[in-house]
Coordinates of C-alpha atoms in Angstrom, one line a residue:
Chain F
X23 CA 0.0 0.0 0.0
X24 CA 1.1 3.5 -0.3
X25 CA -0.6 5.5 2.3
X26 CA 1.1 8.5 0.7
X27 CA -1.0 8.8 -2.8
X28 CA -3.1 11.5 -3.1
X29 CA -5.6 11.1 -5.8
X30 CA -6.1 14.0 -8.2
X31 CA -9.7 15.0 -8.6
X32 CA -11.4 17.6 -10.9
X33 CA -14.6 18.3 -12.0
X34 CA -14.5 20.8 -14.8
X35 CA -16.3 22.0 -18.1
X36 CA -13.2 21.9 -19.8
X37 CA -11.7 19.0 -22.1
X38 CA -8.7 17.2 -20.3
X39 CA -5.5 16.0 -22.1
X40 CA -4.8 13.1 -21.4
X41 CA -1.2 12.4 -22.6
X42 CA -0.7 15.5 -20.2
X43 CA -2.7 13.6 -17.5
X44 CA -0.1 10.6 -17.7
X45 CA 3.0 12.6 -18.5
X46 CA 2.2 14.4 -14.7
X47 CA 1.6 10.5 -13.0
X48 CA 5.0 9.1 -14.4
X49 CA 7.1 11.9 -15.1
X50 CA 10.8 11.4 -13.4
X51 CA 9.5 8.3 -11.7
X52 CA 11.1 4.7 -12.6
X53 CA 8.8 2.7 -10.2
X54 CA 5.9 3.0 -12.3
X55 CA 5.0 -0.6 -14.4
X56 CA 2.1 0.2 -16.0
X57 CA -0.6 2.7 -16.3
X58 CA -4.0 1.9 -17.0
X59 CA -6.2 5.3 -18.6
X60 CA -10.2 5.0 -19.3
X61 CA -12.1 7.9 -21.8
X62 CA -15.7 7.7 -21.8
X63 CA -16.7 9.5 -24.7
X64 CA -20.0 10.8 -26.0
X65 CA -22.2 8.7 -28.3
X66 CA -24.5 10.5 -30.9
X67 CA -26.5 6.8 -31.0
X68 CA -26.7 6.5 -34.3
X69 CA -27.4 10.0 -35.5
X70 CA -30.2 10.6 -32.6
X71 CA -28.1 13.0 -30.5
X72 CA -26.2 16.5 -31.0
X73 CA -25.6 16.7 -27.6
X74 CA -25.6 15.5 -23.8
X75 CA -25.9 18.1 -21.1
X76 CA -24.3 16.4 -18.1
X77 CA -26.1 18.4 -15.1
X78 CA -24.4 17.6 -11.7
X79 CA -24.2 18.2 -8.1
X80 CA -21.1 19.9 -7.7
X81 CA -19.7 20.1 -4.1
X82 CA -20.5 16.5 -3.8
X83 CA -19.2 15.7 -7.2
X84 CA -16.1 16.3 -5.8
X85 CA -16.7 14.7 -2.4
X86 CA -18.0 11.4 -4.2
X87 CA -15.4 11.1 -6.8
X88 CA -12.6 11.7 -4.0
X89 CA -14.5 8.8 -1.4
X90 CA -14.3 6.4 -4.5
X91 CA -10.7 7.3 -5.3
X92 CA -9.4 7.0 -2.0
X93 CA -11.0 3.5 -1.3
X94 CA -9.3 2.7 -4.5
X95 CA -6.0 3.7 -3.2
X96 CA -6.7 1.7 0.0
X97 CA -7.7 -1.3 -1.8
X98 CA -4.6 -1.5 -4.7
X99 CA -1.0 -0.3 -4.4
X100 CA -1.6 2.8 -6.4
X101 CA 1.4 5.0 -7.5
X102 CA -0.9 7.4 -8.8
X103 CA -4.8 7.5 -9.7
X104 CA -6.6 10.5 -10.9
X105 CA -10.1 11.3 -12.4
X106 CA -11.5 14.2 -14.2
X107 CA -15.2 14.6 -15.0
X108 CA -16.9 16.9 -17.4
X109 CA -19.7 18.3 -17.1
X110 CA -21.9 21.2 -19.3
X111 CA -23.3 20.5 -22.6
X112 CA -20.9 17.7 -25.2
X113 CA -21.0 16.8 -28.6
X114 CA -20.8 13.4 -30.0
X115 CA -17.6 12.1 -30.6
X116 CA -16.3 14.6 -27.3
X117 CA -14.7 13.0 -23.7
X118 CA -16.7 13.3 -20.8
X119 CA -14.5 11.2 -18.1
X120 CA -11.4 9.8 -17.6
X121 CA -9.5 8.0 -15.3
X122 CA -5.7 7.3 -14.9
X123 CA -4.7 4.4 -12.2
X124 CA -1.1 3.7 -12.2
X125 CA 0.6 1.3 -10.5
X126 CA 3.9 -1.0 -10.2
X127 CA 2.2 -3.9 -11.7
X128 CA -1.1 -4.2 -14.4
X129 CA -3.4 -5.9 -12.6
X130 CA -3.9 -3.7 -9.5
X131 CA -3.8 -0.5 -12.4
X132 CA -7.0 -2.4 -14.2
X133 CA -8.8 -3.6 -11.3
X134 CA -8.5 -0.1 -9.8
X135 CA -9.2 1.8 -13.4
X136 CA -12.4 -0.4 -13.6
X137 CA -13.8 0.1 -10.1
X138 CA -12.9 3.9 -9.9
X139 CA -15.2 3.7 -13.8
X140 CA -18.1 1.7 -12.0
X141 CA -18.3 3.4 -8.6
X142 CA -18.9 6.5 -10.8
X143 CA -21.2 5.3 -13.0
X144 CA -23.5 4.8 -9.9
X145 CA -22.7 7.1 -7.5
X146 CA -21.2 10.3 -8.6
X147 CA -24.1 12.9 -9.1
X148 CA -24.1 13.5 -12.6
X149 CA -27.2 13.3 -15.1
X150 CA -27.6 13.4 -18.8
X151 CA -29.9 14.7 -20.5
X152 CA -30.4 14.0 -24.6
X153 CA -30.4 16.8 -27.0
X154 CA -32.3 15.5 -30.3
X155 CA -31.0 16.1 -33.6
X156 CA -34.9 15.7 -35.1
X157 CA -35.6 18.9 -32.8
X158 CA -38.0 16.8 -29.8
X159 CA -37.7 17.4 -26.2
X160 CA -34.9 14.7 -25.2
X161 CA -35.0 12.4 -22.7
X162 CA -33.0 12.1 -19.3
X163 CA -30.9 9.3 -19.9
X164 CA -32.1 6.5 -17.6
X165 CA -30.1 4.6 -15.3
X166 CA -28.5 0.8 -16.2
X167 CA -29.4 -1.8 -13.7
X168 CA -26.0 -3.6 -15.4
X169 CA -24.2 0.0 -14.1
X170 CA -25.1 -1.2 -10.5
X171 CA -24.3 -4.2 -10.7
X172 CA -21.1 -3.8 -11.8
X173 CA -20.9 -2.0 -9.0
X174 CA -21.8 -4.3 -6.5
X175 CA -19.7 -6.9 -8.1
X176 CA -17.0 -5.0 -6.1
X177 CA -18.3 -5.6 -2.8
X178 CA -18.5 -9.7 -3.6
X179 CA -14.6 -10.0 -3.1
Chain I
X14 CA -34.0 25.9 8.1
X15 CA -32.6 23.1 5.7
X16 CA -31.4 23.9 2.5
X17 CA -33.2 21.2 -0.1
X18 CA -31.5 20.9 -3.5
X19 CA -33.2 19.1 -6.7
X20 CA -31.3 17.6 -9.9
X21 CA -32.4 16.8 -12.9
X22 CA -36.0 16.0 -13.7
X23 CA -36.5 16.2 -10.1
X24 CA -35.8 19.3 -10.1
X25 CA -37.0 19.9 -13.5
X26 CA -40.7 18.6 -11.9
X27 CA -40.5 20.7 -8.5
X28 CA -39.1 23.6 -10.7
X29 CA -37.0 24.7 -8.5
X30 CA -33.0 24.0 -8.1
X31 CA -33.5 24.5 -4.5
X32 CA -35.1 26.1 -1.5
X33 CA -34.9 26.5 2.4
X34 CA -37.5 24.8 4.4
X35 CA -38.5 24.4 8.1
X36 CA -39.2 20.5 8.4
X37 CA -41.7 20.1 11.0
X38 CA -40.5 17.9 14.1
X39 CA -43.0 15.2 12.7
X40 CA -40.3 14.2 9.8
X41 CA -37.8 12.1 11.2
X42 CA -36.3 10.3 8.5
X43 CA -35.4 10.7 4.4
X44 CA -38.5 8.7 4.0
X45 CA -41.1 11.1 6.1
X46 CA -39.4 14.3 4.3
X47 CA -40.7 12.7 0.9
X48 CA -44.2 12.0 2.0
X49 CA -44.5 15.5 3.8
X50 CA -42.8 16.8 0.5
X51 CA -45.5 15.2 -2.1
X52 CA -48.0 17.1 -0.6
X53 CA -46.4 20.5 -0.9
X54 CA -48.4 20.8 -4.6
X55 CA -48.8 19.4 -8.1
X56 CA -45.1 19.5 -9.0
X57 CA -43.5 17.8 -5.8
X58 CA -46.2 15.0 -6.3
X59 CA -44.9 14.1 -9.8
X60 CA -41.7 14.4 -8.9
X61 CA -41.9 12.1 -6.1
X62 CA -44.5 9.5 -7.2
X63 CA -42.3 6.5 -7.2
X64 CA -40.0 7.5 -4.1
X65 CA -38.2 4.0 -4.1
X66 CA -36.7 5.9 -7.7
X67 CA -35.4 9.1 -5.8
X68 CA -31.8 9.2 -4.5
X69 CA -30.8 11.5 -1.7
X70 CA -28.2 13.1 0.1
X71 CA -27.4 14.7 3.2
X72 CA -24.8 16.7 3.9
X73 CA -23.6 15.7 0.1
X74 CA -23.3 11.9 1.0
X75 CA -25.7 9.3 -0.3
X76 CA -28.1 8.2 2.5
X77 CA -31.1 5.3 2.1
X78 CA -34.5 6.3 3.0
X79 CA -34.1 5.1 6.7
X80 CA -31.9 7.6 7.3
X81 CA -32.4 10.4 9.9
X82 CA -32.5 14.2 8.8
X83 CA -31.8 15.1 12.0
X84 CA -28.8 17.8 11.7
X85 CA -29.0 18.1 8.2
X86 CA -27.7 21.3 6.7
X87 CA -28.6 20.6 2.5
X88 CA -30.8 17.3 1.7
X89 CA -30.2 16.4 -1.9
X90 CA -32.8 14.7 -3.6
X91 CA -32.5 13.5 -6.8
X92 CA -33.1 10.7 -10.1
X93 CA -30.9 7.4 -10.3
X94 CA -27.1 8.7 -11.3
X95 CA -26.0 8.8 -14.7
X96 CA -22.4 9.8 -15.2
X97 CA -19.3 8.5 -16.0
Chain H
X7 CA -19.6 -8.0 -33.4
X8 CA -17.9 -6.1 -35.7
X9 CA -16.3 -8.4 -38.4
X10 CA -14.7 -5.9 -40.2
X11 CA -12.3 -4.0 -37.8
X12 CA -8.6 -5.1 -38.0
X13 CA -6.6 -4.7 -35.3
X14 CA -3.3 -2.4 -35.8
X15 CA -0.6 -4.4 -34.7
X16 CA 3.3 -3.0 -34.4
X17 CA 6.7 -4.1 -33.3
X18 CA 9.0 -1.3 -33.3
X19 CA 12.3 0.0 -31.9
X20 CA 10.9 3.4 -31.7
X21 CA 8.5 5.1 -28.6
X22 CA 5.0 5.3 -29.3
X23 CA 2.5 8.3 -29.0
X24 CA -0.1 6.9 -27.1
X25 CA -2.5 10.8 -27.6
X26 CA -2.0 9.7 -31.8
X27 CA -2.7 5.9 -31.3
X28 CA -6.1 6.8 -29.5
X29 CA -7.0 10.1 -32.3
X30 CA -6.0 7.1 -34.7
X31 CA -9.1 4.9 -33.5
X32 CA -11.6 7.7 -32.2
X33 CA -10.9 10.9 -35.2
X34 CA -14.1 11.6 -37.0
X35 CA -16.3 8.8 -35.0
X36 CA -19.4 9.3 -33.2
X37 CA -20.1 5.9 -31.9
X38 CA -17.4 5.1 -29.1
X39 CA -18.4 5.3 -25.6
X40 CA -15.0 3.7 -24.4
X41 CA -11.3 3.5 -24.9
X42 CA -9.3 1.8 -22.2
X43 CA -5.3 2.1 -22.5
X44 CA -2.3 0.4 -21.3
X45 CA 1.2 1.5 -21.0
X46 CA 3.4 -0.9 -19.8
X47 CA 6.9 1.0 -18.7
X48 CA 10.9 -0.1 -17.8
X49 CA 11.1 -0.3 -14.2
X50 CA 14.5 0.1 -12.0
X51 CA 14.1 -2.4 -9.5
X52 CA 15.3 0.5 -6.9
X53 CA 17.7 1.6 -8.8
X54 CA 19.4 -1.7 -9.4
X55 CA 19.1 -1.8 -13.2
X56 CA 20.3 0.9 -15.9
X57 CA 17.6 -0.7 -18.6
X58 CA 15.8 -3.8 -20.4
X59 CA 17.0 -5.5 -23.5
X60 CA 14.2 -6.5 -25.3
X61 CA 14.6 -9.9 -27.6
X62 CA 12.2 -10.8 -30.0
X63 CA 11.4 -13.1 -32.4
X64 CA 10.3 -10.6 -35.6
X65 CA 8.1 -12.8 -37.4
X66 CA 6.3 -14.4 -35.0
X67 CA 5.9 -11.7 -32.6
X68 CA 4.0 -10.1 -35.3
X69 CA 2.1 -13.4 -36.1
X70 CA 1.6 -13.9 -32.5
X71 CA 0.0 -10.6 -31.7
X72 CA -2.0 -10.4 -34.3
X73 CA -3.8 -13.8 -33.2
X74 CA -4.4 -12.5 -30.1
X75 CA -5.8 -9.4 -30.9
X76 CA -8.2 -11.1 -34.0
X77 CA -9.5 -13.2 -30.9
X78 CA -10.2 -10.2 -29.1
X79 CA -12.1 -9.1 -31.8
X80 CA -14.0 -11.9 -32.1
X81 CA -15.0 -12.0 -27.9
X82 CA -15.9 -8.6 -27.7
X83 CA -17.8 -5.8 -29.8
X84 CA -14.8 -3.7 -30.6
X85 CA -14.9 -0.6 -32.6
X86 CA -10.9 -0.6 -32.6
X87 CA -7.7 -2.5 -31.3
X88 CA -3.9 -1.4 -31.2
X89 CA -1.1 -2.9 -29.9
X90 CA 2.3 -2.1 -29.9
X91 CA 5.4 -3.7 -28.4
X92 CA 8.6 -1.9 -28.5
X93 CA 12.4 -4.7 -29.1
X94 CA 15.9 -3.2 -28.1
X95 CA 17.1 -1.7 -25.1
X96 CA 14.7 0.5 -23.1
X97 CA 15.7 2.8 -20.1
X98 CA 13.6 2.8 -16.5
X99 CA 10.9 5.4 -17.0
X100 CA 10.3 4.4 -20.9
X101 CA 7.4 2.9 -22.5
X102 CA 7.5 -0.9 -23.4
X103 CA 4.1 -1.9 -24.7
X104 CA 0.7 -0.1 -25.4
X105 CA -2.7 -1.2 -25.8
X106 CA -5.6 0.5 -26.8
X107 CA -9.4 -1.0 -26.9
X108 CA -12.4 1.2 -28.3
X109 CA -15.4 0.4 -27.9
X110 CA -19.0 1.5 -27.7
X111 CA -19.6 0.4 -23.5
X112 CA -16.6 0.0 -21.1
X113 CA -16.8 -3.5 -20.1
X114 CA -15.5 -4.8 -23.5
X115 CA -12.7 -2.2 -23.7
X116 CA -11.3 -2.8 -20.2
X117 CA -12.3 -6.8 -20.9
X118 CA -10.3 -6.5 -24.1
X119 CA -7.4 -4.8 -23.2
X120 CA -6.8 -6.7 -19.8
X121 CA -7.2 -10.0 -22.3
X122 CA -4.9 -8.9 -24.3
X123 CA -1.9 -8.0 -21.5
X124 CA -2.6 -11.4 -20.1
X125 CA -1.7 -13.5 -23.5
X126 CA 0.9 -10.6 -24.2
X127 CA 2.5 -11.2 -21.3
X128 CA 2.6 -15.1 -21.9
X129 CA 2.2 -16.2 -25.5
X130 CA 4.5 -13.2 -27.4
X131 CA 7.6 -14.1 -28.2
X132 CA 9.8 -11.4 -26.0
X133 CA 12.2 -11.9 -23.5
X134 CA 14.0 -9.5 -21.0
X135 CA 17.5 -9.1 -20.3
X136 CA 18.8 -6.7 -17.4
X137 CA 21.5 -4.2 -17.7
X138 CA 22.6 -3.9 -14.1
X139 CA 23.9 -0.4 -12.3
X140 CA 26.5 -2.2 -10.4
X141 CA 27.8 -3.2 -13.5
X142 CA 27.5 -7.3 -12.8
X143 CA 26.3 -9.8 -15.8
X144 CA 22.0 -9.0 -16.1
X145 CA 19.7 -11.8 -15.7
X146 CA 17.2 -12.8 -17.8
X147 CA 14.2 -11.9 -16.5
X148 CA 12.2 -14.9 -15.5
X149 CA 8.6 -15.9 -16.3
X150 CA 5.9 -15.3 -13.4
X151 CA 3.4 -18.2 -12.9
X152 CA 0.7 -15.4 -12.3
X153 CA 1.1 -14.4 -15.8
X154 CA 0.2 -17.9 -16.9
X155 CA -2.5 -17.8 -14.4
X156 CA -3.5 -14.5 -15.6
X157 CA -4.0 -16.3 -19.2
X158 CA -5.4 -19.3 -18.3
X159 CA -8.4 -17.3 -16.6
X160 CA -9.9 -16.2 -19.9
X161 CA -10.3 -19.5 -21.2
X162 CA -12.1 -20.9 -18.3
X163 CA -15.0 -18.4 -19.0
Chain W
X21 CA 17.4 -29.0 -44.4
X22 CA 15.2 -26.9 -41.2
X23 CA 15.7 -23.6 -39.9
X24 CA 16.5 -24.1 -36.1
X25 CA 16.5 -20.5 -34.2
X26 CA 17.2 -20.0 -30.7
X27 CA 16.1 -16.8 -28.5
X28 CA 17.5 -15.6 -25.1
X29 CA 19.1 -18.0 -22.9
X30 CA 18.8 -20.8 -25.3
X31 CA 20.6 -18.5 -28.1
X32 CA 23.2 -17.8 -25.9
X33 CA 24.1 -21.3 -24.2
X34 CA 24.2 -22.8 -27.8
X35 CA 25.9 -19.9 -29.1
X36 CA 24.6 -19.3 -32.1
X37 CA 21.1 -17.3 -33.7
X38 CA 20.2 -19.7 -35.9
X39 CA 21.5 -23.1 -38.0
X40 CA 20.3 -24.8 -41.0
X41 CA 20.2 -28.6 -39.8
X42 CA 19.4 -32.0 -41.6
X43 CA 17.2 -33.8 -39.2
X44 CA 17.0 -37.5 -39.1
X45 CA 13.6 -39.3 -40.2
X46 CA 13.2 -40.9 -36.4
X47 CA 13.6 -37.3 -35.1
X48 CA 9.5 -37.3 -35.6
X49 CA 8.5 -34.7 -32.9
X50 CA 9.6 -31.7 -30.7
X51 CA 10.4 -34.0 -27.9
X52 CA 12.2 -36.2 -30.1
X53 CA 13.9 -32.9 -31.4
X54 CA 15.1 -32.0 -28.1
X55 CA 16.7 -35.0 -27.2
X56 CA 18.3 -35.2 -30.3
X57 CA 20.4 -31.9 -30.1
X58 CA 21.3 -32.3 -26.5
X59 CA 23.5 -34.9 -27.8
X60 CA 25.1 -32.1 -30.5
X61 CA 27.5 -30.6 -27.8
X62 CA 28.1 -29.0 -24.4
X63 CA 26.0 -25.9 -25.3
X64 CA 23.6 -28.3 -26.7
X65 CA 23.1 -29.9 -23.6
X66 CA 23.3 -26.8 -21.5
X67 CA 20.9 -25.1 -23.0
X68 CA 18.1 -28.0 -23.3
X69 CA 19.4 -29.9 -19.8
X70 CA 15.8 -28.7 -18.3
X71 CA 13.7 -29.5 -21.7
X72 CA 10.2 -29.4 -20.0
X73 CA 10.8 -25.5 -19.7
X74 CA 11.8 -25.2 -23.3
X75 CA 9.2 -23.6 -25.2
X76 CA 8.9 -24.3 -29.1
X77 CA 7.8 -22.6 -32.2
X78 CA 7.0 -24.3 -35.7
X79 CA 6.6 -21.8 -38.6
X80 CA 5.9 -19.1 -36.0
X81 CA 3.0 -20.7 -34.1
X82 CA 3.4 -22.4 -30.4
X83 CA 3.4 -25.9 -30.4
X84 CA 3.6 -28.6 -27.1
X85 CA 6.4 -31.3 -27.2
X86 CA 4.3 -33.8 -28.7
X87 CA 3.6 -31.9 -31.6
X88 CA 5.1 -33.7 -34.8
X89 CA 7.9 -32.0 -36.8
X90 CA 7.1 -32.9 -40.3
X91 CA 7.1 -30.2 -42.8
X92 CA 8.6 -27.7 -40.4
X93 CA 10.2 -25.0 -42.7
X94 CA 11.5 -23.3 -39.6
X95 CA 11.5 -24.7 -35.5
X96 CA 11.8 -22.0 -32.8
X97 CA 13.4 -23.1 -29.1
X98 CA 13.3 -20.7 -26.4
X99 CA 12.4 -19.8 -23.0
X100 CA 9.3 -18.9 -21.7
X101 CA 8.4 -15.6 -22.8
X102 CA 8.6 -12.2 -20.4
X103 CA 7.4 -9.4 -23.2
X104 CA 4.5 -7.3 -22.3

């Protein structure tokens, strides 16, 4: 374990780069083995959407996001984990998340990217709502039951 | 006076993003604040309908319905999450 | 499924740009939801090694990869695949290998990507030499049993 | 005549890259192979003394030790692998 990581959090309207994002985990370090990243990108769903306006909750955004991470770090031997979430109005084809979990070996940099993704699927306070390229008044986008589930997979171990 | 916040099409429903209100003594928990809530008017009622479906928070940490509102500063109330 | 996408696969000397590889699968595309990474870097052991030497076996490393991946292709609905495995000497701190998965939901790119690793690690012909920092003969590295483990657990799904 | 190439440890105990060999008809499998050019020379037999951890390649694809050799264009002996 390192006890010492501090996860890097931001919630932003901003794009993130993440070649930067890596470069400022691993940068002067030769302990790191392998780094794990995860985009989530906007889907137009076939030509239905121009947009998704992610609404959220935004001191506990960052509150949520940081609990998640810093089980994460708890639960793998992190060298460095950080998450970024969007929020505002995004066009097909544009980032809205990502997550960067690196680590001395690839499993506990997978594992961790892949909780950190699931934990915020279900409980980080962000909602989408559809913006309809045929003009209609879109839709909230409804929760998975397979988003939860993934979740709770986690708790099985 | 608690500060109540509402996301989405909870919010979109109540139309408002939040307001302060005095919770009588009467409402203990998360699930007595969204009875007493549905019957503030049209709005909170549809927005509330199915309150196994509405998420909260206190204090902006997820709480179950059981929970006690006692000391809370903002109560969050909101649809199933859809981020990431 | 998607029949048609082929996998880039690439055995090189030179770094890679993991920011390009990722533009390379997601540029002008409004249908991916996911792209998972992985970097796999040099590590110094604590300082006891200056660098890796990377053998490979050309022919079949390309050959071998590219199997791997096409199966990966065929598990999961991928909208893109990339893997690239660096051969000759490589300093602590440097990249070694890179994945990238695409996909339209996350569980196939992270499934895809870890899959990949795990028969990376054990089925492609590469092998690791250490340059040591007190200046003694390196070792070849040796095979870990929890990479064939790591494998085998793909096929018992 | 077969190509015989040798990678990491095994290249270097047998001292060579690669060889162009003539291989006798009751050399029939990769097990039969590795017996066979243990008995070639000291570097030979260095190289192969542990044979179950000998991993083998014909025409680029992994094969087990049973595997028969016939038609091999080119047979690859090496350690297990540490890439990735």
């Amino acid at each position: 374990m390192n006890a010492s990581i501090s996860p890097t959090i931001r919630i932003q309207a901003a794009d993130f780069d993440l070649a930067a994002e890596i470069a400022h985990l691993t940068a002067g370090r030769t302990d790191i083995g392998a780094v794990v990243t995860f985009t989530g990108l906007c889907r137009d769903e076939a030509g239905a959407l121009t947009a998704l306006e992610l609404e959220h909750y935004p001191g506990m955004a960052q509150a949520e996001i940081s609990r998640i991470a810093a089980e994460a770090t708890v639960r793998w031997p992190l060298t460095g984990l950080t998450a970024i979430h969007r929020f505002g109005k995004i066009a097909p084809g544009e980032n809205i998340v990502l997550v960067v979990a690196a680590s001395t070996h690839r499993k506990a940099a997978f594992e961790a990217a892949s909780f950190l993704m699931d934990y915020l699927k279900s409980r980080a306070p962000f909602w989408k709502k559809e913006h309809r390229a045929d003009g209609s008044e879109g839709e909230w986008v409804e929760a998975k039951s397979a988003d939860d589930d993934a979740a709770a997979r986690w708790r099985q171990r | 006076m608690t500060t109540l916040k509402y996301f989405a099409w909870v919010r979109e429903r109540i139309g408002k993003r939040e307001e302060q209100l005095d919770l009588p003594a009467e409402v203990a928990t998360v699930g007595d604040l969204l009875t007493w809530l549905q019957a503030k008017g049209e709005g909170y009622a549809e927005a509330l309908k199915e309150p196994k479906v509405i998420r909260v928070a206190i204090n902006e940490e997820h709480v179950d319905h059981r929970e006690s509102i006692a000391g809370a500063r903002e109560i969050a109330l909101f649809p199933p999450m859809t981020g990431g």
